[in-house]
mmCIF file with all atom_site columns, C-alpha atoms in Angstrom:
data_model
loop_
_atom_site.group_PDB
_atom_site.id
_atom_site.type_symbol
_atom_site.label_atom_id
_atom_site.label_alt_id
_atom_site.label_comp_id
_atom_site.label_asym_id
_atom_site.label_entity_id
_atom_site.label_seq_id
_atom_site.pdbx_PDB_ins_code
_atom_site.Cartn_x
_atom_site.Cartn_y
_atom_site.Cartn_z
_atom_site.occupancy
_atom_site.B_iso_or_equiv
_atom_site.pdbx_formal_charge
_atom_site.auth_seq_id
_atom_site.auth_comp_id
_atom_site.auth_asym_id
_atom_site.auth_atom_id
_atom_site.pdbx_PDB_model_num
ATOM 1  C CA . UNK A 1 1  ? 59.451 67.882 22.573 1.00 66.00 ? 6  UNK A CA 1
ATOM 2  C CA . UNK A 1 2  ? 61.013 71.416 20.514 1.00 77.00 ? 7  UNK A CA 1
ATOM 3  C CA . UNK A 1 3  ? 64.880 71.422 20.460 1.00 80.00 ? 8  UNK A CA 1
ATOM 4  C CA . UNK A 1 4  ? 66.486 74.087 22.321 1.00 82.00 ? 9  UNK A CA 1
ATOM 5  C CA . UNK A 1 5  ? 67.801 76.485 20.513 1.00 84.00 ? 10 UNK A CA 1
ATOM 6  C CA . UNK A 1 6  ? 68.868 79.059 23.419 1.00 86.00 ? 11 UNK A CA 1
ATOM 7  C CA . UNK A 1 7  ? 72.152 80.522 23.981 1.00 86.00 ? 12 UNK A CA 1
ATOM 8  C CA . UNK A 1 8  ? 72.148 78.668 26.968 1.00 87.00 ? 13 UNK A CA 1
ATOM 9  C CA . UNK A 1 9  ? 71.682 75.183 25.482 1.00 90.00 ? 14 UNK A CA 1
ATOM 10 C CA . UNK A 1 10 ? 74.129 72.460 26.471 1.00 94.00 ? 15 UNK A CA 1
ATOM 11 C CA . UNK A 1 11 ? 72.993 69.758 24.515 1.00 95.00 ? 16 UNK A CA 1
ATOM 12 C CA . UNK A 1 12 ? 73.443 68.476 20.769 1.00 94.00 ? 17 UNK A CA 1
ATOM 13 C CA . UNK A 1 13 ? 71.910 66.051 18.548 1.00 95.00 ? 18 UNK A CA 1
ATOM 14 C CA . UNK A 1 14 ? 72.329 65.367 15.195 1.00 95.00 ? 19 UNK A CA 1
ATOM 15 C CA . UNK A 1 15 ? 70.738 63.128 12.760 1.00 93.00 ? 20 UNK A CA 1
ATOM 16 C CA . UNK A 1 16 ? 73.177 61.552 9.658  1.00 92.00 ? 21 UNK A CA 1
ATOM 17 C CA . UNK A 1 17 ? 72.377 59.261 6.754  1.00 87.00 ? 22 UNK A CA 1
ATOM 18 C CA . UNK A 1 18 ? 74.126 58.711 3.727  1.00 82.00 ? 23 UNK A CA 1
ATOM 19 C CA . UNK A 1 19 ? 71.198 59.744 1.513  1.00 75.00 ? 24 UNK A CA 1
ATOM 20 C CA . UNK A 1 20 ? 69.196 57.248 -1.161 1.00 69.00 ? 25 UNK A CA 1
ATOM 21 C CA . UNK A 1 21 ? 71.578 54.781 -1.950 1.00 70.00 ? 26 UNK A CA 1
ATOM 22 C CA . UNK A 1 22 ? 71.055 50.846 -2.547 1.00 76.00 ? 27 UNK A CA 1
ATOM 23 C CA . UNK A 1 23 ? 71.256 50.697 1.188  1.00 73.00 ? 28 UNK A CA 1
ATOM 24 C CA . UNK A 1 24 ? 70.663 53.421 3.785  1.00 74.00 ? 29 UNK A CA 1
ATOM 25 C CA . UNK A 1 25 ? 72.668 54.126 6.812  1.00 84.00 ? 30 UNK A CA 1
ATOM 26 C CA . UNK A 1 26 ? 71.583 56.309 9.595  1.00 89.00 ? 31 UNK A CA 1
ATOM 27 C CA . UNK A 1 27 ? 73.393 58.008 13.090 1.00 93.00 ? 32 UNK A CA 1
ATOM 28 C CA . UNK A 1 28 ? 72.284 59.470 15.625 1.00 96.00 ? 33 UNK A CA 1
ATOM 29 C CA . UNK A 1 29 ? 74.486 61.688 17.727 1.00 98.00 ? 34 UNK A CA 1
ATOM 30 C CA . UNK A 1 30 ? 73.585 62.822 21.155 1.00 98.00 ? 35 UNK A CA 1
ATOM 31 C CA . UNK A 1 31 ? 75.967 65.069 23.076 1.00 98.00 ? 36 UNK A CA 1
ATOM 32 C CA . UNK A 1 32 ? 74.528 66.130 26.822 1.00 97.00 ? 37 UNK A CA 1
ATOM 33 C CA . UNK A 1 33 ? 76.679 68.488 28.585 1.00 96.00 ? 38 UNK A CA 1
ATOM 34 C CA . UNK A 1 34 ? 74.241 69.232 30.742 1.00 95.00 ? 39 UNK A CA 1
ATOM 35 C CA . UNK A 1 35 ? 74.622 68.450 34.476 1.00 96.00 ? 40 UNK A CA 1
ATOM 36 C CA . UNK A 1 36 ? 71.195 66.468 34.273 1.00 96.00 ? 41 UNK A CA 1
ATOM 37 C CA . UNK A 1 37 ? 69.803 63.633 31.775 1.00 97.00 ? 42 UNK A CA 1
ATOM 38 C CA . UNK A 1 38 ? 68.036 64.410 29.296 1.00 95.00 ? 43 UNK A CA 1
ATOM 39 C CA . UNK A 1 39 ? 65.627 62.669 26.966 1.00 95.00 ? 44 UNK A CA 1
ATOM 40 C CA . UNK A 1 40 ? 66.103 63.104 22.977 1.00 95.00 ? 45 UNK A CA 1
ATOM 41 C CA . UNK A 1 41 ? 64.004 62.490 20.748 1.00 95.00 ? 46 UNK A CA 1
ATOM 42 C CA . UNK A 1 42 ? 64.910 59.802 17.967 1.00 95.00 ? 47 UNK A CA 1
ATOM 43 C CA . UNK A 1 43 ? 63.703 59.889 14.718 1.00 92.00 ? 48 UNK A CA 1
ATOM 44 C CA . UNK A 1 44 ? 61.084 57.312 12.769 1.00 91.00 ? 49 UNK A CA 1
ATOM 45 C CA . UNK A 1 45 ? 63.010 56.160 10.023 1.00 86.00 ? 50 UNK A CA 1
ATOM 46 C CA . UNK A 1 46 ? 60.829 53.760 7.876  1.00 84.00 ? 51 UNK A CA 1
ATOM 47 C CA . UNK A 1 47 ? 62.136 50.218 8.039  1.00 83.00 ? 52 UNK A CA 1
ATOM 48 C CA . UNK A 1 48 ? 65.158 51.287 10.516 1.00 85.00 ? 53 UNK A CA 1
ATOM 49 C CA . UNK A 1 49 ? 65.699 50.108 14.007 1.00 92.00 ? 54 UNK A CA 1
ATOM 50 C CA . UNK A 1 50 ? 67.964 52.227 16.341 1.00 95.00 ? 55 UNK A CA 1
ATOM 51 C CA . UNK A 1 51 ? 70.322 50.038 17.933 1.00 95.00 ? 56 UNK A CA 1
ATOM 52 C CA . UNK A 1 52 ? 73.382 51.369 20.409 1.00 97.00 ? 57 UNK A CA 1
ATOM 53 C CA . UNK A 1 53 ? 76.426 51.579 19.701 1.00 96.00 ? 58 UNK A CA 1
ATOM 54 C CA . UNK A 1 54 ? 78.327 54.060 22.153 1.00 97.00 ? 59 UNK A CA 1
ATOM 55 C CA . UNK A 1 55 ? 77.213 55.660 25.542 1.00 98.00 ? 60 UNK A CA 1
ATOM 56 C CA . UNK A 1 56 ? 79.758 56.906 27.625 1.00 97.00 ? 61 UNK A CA 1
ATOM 57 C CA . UNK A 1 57 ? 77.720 57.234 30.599 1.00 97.00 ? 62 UNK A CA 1
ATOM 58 C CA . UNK A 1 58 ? 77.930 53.331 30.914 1.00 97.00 ? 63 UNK A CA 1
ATOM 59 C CA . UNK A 1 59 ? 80.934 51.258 32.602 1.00 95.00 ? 64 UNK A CA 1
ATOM 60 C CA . UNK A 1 60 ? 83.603 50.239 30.269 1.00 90.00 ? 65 UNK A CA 1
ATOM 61 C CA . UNK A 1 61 ? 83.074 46.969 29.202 1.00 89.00 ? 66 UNK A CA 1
ATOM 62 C CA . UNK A 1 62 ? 79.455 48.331 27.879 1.00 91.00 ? 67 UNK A CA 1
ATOM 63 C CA . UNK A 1 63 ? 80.369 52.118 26.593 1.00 94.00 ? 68 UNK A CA 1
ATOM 64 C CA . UNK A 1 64 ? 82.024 51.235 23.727 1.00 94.00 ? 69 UNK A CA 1
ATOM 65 C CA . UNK A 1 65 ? 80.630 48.008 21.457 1.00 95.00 ? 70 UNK A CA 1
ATOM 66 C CA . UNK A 1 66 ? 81.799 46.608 18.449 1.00 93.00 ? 71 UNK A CA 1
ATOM 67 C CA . UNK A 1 67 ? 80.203 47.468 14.649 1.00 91.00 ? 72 UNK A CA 1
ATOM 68 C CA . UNK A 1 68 ? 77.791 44.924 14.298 1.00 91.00 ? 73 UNK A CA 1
ATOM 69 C CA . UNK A 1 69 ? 77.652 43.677 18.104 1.00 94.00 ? 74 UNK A CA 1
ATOM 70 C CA . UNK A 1 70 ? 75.214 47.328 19.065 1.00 94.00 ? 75 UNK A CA 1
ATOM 71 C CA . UNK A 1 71 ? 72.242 47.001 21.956 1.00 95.00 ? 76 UNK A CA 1
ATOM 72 C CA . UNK A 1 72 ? 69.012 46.897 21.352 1.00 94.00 ? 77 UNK A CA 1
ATOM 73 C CA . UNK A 1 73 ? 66.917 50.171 22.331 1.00 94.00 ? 78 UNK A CA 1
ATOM 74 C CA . UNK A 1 74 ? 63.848 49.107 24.029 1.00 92.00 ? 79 UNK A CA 1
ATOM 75 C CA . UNK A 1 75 ? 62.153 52.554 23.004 1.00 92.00 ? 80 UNK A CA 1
ATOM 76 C CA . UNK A 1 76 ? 62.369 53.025 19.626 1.00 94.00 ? 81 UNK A CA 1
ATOM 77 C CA . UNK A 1 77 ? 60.506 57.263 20.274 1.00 95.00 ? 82 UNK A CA 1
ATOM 78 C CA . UNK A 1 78 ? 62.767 58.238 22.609 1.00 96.00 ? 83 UNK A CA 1
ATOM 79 C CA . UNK A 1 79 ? 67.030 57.857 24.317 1.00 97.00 ? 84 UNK A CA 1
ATOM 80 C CA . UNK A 1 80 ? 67.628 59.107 27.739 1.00 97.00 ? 85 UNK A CA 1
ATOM 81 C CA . UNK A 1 81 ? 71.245 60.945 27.982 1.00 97.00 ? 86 UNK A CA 1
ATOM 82 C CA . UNK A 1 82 ? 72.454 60.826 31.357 1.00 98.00 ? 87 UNK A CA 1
ATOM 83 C CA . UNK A 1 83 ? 74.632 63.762 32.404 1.00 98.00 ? 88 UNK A CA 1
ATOM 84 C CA . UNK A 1 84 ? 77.506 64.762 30.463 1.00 97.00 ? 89 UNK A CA 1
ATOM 85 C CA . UNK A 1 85 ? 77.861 61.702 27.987 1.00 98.00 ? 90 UNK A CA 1
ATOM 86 C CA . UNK A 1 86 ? 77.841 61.069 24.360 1.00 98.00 ? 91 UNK A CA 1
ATOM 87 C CA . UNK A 1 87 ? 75.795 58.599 23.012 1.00 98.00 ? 92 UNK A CA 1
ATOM 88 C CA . UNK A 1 88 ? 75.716 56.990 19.046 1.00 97.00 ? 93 UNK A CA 1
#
């Protein structure tokens, strides 16, 4: 879908990557404040897997993972944001 780009908007996400180096490094950063999930587009990056590393929507054992420990996505198109959360 567009992005929102009202006044009234109460999401966020942003798409970061270290440029062209020897090895490229990409985040995604979703921030719903919205009272309702929401589903954000991700990116196609060419050779690149999206993996999870942070949702805070999730209990606490799962929210928060290690570097190098981050969950599979099973869709690579798309995240769902639940309500007020943050998700890397």
């Amino acid at each position: 879908g567009k992005p929102d780009f009202g006044e009234n908007s109460h999401s966020l996400a942003v798409h970061l990557h270290n440029g062209y180096t020897e090895v490229r490094q990409d985040v995604y950063l979703i921030a719903n404040a919205w009272v309702a999930a929401l589903d954000f587009e991700l990116p196609a990056v060419e050779g690149h897997e999206w993996r999870r590393l942070v949702d805070t929507w999730l209990e606490a054992d799962t929210e928060i993972l290690e570097p190098g420990d981050e969950a599979a996505i099973a869709s690579q198109a798309s995240y769902r944001a639940e309500p007020r959360s943050v998700v890397v």
